PDB file of C-alpha atoms and ligand atoms in Angstrom:
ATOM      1  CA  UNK P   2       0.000   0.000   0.000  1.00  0.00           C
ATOM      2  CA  UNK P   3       1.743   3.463  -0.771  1.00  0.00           C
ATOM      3  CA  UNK P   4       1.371   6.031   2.475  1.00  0.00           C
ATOM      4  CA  UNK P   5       1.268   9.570   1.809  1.00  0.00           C
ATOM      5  CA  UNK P   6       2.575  12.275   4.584  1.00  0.00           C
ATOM      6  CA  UNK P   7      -0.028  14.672   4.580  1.00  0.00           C
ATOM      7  CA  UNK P   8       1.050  18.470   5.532  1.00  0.00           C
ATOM      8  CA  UNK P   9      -1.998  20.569   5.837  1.00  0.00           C
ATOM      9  CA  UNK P  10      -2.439  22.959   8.333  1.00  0.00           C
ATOM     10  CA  UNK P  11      -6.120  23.900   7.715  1.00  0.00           C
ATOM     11  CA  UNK P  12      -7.985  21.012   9.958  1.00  0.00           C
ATOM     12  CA  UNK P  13     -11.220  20.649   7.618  1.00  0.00           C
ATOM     13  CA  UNK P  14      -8.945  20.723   4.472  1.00  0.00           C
ATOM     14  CA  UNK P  15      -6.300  17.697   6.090  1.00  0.00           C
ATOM     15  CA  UNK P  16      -8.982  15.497   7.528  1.00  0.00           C
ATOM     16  CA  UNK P  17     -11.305  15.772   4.076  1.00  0.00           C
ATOM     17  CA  UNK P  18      -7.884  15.003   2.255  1.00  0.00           C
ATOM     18  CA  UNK P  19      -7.353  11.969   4.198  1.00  0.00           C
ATOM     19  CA  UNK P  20     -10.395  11.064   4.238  1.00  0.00           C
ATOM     20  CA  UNK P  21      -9.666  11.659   0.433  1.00  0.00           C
ATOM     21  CA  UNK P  22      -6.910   9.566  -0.110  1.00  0.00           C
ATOM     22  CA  UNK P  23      -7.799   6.852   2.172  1.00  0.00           C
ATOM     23  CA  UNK P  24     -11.329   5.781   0.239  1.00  0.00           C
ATOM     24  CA  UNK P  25      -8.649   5.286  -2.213  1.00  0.00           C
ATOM     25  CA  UNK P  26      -6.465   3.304  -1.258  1.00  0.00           C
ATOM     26  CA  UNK P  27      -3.546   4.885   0.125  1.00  0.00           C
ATOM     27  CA  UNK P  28      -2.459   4.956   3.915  1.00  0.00           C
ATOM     28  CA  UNK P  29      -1.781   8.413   4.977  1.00  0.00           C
ATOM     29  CA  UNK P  30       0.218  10.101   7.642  1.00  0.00           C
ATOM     30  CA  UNK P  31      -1.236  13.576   8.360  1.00  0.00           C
ATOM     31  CA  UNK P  32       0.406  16.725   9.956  1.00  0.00           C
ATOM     32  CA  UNK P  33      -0.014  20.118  10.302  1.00  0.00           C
ATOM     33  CA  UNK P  34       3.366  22.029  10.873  1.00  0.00           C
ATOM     34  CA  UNK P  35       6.846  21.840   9.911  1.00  0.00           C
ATOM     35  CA  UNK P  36       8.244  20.062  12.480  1.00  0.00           C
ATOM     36  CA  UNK P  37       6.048  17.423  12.493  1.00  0.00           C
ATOM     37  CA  UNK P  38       6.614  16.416   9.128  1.00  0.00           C
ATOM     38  CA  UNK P  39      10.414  16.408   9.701  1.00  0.00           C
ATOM     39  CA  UNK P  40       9.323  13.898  12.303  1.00  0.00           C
ATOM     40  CA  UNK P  41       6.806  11.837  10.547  1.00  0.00           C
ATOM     41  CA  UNK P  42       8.752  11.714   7.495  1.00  0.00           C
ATOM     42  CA  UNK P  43       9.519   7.370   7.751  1.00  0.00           C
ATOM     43  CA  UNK P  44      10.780   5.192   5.638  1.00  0.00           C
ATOM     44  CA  UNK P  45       6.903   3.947   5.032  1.00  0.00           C
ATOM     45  CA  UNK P  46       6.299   6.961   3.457  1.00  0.00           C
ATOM     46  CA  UNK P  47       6.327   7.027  -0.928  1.00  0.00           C
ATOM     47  CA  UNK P  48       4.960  10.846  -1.494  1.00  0.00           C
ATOM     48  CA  UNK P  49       4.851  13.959   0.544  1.00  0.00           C
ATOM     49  CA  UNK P  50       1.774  16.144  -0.346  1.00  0.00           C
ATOM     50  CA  UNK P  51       2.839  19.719   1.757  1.00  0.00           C
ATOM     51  CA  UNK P  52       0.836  22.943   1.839  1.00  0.00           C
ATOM     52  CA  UNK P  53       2.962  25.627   1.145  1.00  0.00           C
ATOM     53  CA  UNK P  54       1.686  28.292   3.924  1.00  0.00           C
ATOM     54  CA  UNK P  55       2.123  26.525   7.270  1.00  0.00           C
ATOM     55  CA  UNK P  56       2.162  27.849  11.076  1.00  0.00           C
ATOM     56  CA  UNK P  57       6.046  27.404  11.494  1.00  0.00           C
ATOM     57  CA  UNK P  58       7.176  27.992   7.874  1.00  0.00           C
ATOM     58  CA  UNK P  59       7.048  27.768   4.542  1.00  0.00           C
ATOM     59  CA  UNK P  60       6.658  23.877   2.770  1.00  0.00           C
ATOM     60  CA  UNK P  61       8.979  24.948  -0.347  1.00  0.00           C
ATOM     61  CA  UNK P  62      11.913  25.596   2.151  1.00  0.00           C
ATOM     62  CA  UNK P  63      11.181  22.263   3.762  1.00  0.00           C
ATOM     63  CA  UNK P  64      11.374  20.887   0.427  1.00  0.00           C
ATOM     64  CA  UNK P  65      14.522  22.660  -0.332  1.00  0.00           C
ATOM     65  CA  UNK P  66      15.869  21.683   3.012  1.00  0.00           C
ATOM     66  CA  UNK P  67      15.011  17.451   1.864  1.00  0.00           C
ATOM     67  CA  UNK P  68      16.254  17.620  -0.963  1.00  0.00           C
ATOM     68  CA  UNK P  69      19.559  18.818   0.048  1.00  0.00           C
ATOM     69  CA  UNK P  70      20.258  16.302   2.669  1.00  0.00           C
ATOM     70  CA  UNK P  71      19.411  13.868  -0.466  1.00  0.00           C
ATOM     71  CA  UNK P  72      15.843  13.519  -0.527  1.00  0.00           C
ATOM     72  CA  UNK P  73      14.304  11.811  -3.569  1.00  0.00           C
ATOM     73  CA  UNK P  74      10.663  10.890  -3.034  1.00  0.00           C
ATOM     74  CA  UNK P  75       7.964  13.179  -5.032  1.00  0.00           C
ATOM     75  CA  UNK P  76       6.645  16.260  -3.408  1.00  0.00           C
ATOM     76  CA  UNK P  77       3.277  17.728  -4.451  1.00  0.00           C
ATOM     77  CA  UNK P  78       2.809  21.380  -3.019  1.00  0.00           C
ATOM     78  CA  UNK P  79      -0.846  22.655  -2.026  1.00  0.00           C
ATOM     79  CA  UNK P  80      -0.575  26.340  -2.692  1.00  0.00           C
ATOM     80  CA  UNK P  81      -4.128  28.982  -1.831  1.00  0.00           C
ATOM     81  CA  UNK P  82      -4.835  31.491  -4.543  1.00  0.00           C
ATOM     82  CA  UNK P  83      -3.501  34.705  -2.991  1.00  0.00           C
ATOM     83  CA  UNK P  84      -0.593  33.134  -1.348  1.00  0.00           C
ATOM     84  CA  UNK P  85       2.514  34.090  -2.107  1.00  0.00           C
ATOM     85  CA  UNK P  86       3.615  31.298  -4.277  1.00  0.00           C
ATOM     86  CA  UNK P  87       6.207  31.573  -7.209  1.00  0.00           C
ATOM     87  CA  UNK P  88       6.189  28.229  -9.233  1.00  0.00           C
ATOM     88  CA  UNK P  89       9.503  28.734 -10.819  1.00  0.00           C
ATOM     89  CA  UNK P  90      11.164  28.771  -6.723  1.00  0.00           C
ATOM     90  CA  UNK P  91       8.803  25.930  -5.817  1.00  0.00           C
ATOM     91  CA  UNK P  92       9.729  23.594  -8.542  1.00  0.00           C
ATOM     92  CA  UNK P  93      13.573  24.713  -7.697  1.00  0.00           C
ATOM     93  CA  UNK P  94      13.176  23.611  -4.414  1.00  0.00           C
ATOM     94  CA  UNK P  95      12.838  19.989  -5.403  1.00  0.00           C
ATOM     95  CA  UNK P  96       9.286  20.295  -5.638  1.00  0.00           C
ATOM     96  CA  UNK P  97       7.907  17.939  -9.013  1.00  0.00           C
ATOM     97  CA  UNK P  98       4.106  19.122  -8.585  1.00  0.00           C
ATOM     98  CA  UNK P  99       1.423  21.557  -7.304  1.00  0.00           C
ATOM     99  CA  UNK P 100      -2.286  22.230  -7.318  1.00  0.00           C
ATOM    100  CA  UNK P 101      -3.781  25.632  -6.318  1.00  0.00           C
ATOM    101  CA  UNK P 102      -6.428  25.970  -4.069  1.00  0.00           C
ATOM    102  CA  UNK P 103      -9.809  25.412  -4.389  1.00  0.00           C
ATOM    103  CA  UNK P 104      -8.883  21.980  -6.492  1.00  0.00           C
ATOM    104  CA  UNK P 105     -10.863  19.528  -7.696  1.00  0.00           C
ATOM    105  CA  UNK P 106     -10.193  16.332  -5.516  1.00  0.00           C
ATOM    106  CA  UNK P 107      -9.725  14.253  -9.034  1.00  0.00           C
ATOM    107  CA  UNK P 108      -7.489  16.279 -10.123  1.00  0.00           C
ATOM    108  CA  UNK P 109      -5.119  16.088  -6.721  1.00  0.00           C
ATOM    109  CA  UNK P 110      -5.295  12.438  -6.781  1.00  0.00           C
ATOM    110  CA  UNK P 111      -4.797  11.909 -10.917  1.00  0.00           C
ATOM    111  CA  UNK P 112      -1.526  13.874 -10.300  1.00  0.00           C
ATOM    112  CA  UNK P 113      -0.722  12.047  -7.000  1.00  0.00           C
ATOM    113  CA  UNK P 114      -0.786   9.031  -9.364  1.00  0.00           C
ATOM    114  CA  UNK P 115       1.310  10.377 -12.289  1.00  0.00           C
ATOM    115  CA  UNK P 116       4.014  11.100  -9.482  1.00  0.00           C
ATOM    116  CA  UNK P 117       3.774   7.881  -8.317  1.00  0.00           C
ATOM    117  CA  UNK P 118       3.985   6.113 -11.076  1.00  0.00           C
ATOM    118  CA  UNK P 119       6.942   8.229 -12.142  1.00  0.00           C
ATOM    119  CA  UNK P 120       9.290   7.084  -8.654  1.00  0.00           C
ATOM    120  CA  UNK P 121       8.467   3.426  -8.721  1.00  0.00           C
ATOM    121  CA  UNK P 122      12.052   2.226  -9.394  1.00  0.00           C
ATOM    122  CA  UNK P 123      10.425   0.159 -12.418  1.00  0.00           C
ATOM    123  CA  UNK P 124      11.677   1.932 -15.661  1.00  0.00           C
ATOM    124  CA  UNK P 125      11.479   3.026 -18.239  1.00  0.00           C
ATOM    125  CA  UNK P 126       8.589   4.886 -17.829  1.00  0.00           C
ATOM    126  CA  UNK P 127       5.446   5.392 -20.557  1.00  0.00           C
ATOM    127  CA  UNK P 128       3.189   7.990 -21.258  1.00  0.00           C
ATOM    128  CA  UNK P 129       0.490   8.589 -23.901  1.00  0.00           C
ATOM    129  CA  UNK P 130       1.966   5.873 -26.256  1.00  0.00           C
ATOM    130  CA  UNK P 131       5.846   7.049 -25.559  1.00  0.00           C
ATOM    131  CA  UNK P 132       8.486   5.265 -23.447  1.00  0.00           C
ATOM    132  CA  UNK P 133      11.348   6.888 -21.994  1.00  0.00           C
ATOM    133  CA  UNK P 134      13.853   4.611 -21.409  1.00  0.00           C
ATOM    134  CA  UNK P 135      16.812   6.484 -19.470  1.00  0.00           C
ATOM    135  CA  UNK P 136      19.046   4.336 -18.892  1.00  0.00           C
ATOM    136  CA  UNK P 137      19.476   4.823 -22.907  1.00  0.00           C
ATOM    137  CA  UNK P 138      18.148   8.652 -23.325  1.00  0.00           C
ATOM    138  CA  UNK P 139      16.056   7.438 -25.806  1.00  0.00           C
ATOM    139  CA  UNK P 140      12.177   7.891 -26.112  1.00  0.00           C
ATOM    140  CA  UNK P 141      10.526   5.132 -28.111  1.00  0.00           C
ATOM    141  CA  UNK P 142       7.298   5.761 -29.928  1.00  0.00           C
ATOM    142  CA  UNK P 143       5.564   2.585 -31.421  1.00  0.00           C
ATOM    143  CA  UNK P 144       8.632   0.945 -30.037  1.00  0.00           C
ATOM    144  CA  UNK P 145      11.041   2.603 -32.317  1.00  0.00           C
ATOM    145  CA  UNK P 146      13.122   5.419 -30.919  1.00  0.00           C
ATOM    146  CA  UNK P 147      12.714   9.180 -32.111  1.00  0.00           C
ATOM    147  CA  UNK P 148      16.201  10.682 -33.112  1.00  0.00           C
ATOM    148  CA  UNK P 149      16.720  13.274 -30.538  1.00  0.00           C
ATOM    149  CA  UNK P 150      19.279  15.271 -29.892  1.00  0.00           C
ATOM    150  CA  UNK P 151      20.482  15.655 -26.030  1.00  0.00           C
ATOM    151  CA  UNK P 152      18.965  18.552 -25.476  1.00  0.00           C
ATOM    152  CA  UNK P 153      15.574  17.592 -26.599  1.00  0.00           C
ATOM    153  CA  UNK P 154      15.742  14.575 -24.801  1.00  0.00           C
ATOM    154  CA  UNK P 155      16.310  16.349 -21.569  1.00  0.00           C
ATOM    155  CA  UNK P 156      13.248  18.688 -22.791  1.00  0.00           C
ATOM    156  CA  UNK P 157      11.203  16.341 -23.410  1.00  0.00           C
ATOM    157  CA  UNK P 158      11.595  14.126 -20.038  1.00  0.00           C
ATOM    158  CA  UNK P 159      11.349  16.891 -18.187  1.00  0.00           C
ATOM    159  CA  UNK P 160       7.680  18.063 -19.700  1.00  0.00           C
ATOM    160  CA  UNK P 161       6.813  14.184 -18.862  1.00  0.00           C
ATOM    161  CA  UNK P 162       7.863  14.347 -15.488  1.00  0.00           C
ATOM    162  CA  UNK P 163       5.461  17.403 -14.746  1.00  0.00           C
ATOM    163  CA  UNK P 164       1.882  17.076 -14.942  1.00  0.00           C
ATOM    164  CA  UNK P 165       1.481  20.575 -14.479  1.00  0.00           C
ATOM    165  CA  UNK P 166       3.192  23.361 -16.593  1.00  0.00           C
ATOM    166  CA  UNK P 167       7.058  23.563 -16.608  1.00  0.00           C
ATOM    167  CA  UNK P 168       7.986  27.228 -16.605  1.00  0.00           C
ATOM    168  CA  UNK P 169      10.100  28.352 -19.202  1.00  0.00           C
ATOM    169  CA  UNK P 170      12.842  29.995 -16.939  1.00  0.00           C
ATOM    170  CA  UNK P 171      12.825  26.581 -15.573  1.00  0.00           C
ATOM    171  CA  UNK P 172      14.048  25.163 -18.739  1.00  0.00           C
ATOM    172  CA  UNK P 173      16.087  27.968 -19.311  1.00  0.00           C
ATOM    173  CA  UNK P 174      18.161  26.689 -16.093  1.00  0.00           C
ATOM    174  CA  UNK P 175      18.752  23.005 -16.333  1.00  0.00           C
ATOM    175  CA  UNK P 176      19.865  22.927 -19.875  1.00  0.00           C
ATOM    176  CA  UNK P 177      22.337  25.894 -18.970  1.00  0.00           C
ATOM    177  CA  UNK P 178      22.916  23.544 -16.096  1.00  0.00           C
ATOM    178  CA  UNK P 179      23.292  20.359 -17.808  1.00  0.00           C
ATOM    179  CA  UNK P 180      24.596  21.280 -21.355  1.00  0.00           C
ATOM    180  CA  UNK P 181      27.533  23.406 -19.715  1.00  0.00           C
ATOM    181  CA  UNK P 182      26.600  25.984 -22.785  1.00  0.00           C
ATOM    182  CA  UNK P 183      24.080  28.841 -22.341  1.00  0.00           C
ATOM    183  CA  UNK P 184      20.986  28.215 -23.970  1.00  0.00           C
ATOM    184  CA  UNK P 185      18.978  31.804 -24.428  1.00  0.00           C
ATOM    185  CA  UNK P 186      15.178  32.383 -24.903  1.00  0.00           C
ATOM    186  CA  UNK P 187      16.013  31.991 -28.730  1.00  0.00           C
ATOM    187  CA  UNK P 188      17.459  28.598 -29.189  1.00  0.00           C
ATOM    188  CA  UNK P 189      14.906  27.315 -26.162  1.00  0.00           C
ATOM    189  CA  UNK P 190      12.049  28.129 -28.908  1.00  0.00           C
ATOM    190  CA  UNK P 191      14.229  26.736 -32.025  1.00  0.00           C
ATOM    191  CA  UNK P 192      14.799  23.605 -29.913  1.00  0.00           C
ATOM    192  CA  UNK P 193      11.072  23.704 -28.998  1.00  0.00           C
ATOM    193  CA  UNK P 194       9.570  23.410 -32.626  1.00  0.00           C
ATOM    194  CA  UNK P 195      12.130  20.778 -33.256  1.00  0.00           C
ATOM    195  CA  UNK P 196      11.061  19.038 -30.413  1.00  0.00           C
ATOM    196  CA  UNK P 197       7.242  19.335 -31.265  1.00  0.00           C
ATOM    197  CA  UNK P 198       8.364  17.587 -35.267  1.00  0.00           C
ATOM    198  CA  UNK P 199       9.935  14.883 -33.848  1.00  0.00           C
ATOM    199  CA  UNK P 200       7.311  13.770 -31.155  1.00  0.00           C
ATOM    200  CA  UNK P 201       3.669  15.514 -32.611  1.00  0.00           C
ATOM    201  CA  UNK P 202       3.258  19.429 -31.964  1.00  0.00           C
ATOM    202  CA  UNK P 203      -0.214  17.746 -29.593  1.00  0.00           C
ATOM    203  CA  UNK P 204       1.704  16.322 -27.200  1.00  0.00           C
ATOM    204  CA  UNK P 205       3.382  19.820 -26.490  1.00  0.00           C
ATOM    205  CA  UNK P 206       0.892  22.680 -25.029  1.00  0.00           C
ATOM    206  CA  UNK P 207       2.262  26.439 -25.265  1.00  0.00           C
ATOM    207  CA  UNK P 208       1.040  27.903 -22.219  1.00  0.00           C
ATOM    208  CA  UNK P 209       1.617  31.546 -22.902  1.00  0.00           C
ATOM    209  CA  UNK P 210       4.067  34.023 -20.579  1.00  0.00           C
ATOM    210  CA  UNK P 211       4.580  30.818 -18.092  1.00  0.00           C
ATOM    211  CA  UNK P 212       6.020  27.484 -20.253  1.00  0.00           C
ATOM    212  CA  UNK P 213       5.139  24.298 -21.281  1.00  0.00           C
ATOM    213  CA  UNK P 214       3.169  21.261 -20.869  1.00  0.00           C
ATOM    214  CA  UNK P 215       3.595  17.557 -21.769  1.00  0.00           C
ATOM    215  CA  UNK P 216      -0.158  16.690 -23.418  1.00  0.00           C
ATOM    216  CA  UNK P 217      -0.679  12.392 -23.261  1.00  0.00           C
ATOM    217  CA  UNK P 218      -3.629  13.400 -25.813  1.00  0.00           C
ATOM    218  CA  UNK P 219      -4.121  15.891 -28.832  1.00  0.00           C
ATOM    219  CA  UNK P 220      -5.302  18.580 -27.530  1.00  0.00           C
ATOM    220  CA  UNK P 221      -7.053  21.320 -29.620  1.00  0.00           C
ATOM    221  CA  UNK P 222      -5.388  24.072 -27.743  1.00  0.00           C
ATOM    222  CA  UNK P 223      -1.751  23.504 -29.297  1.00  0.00           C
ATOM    223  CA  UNK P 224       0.212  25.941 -30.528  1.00  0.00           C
ATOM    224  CA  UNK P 225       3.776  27.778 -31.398  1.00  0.00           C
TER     225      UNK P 225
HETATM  226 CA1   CA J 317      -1.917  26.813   5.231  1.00  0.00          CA
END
C-alpha cells in the first residue's frame, strides 16, 4: 500500500484530504506544521503532499531543506490562490508538482498518481503511447526510438515528469545547467519546434508568458 505524509495545516482541508486519499487506497500520515513532518517523514512513506503556507514555515523551504540532505521521493505542493507562491522557486526547491487551491479532488489524486507512477524504481517509464527509457536517453514511440538530440531529450523528459506546466525559466536553467553551454530564450524556442516535429506538436501545449506542458492526448489548444 503506498502512504502519503499529509502536511496541511487547515484542519477541515487535512482530515477531508485523508479522508480523500484513504477511500482510495492509500495509507496516509497527516500533519499540520513543519516540524512534524520532519518527524513523521519514515521510511513507510512514498509521497509527501505539503501545503505551502504553514504555522512554522514555509513547505517549499522544507522541500529545499530534503532535498539537500538527499531527498528523492515526489513532493506535491498545495498552494491557496492569494498566497505568495512563485512556481519557478517551488519547482527549484525539489518540488515535481502543485495544485492551487480550491482543487478539484480528481485532479489532486490523478496527479498524486502520475508522481507515483513516475518514482516506482520500475523503468522506463510510458506515457500517452511514448516510453522513456533512461538508462538509454532514448524515447521510443511505437517501439522505435525518435532521433533526438540531447537537449531535446532532456526537454522532453522533463515536460513528462510534470503534470502541471514547466515554466520556461525553468528550462532555461537546467539545460544551462546540464549542457555546460548557455541556452537563451532563442534557441529554447528553435529547440522547442524541433522538439514538437519529432514527437507531434499535440503532445506539447504552449502555455503563454509561463512554459510548457507535456499533453498524453491531442489537444485542440496547441500551438507555437
Ligand atoms: Ca496553510
Amino acid at each position: 500500500m503506498n502512504t502519503i505524509l499529509l502536511v496541511e495545516d487547515d484542519t477541515a482541508l487535512r482530515e477531508g484530504l485523508t479522508e480523500l486519499f484513504s477511500r482510495d487506497g492509500y495509507e496516509v500520515i497527516a500533519c499540520g506544521c513543519l516540524r512534524e513532518a520532519r518527524e513523521k517523514l519514515t521510511d513507510a512513506v512514498q509521497l509527501i503532499v505539503m501545503d505551502v503556507g504553514l504555522p512554522d514555515g514555509d513547505g517549499v523551504s522544507l522541500c529545499k531543506e530534503w532535498r539537500e540532505a538527499g531527498e528523492t521521493r515526489p513532493i506535491l505542493f498545495l498552494t491557496a490562490r492569494g498566497e505568495e507562491f512563485d512556481v519557478v522557486r517551488g519547482l527549484d526547491s525539489g518540488g515535481n508538482d502543485y495544485v492551487t487551491k480550491p482543487f478539484r479532488m480528481q485532479e489532486l489524486l490523478s496527479r498524486v498518481r502520475v508522481l507515483l507512477r513516475g518514482s516506482q524504481v520500475a523503468r522506463p517509464v510510458s506515457r500517452g503511447g511514448f516510453v522513456v527509457d533512461r538508462d538509454r536517453m532514448q524515447v521510443l514511440k511505437d517501439g522505435e526510438a525518435l532521433p533526438l538530440t540531447l537537449t531535446e531529450f532532456k526537454i522532453v523528459t522533463m515536460l513528462m515528469d510534470h503534470s502541471a506546466v514547466v515554466p520556461r525559466e525553468r528550462l532555461l536553467e537546467v539545460l544551462w545547467d546540464d549542457g555546460g553551454k548557455f541556452i537563451d530564450d532563442n534557441t529554447l524556442s528553435v529547440h522547442m519546434s524541433r522538439l514538437r516535429e519529432k514527437v507531434g506538436a499535440e503532445h506539447i501545449n504552449t502555455i503563454r508568458g509561463v512554459g510548457y506542458q507535456w499533453s498524453d492526448t491531442s489537444s485542440a489548444e496547441s500551438s507555437c
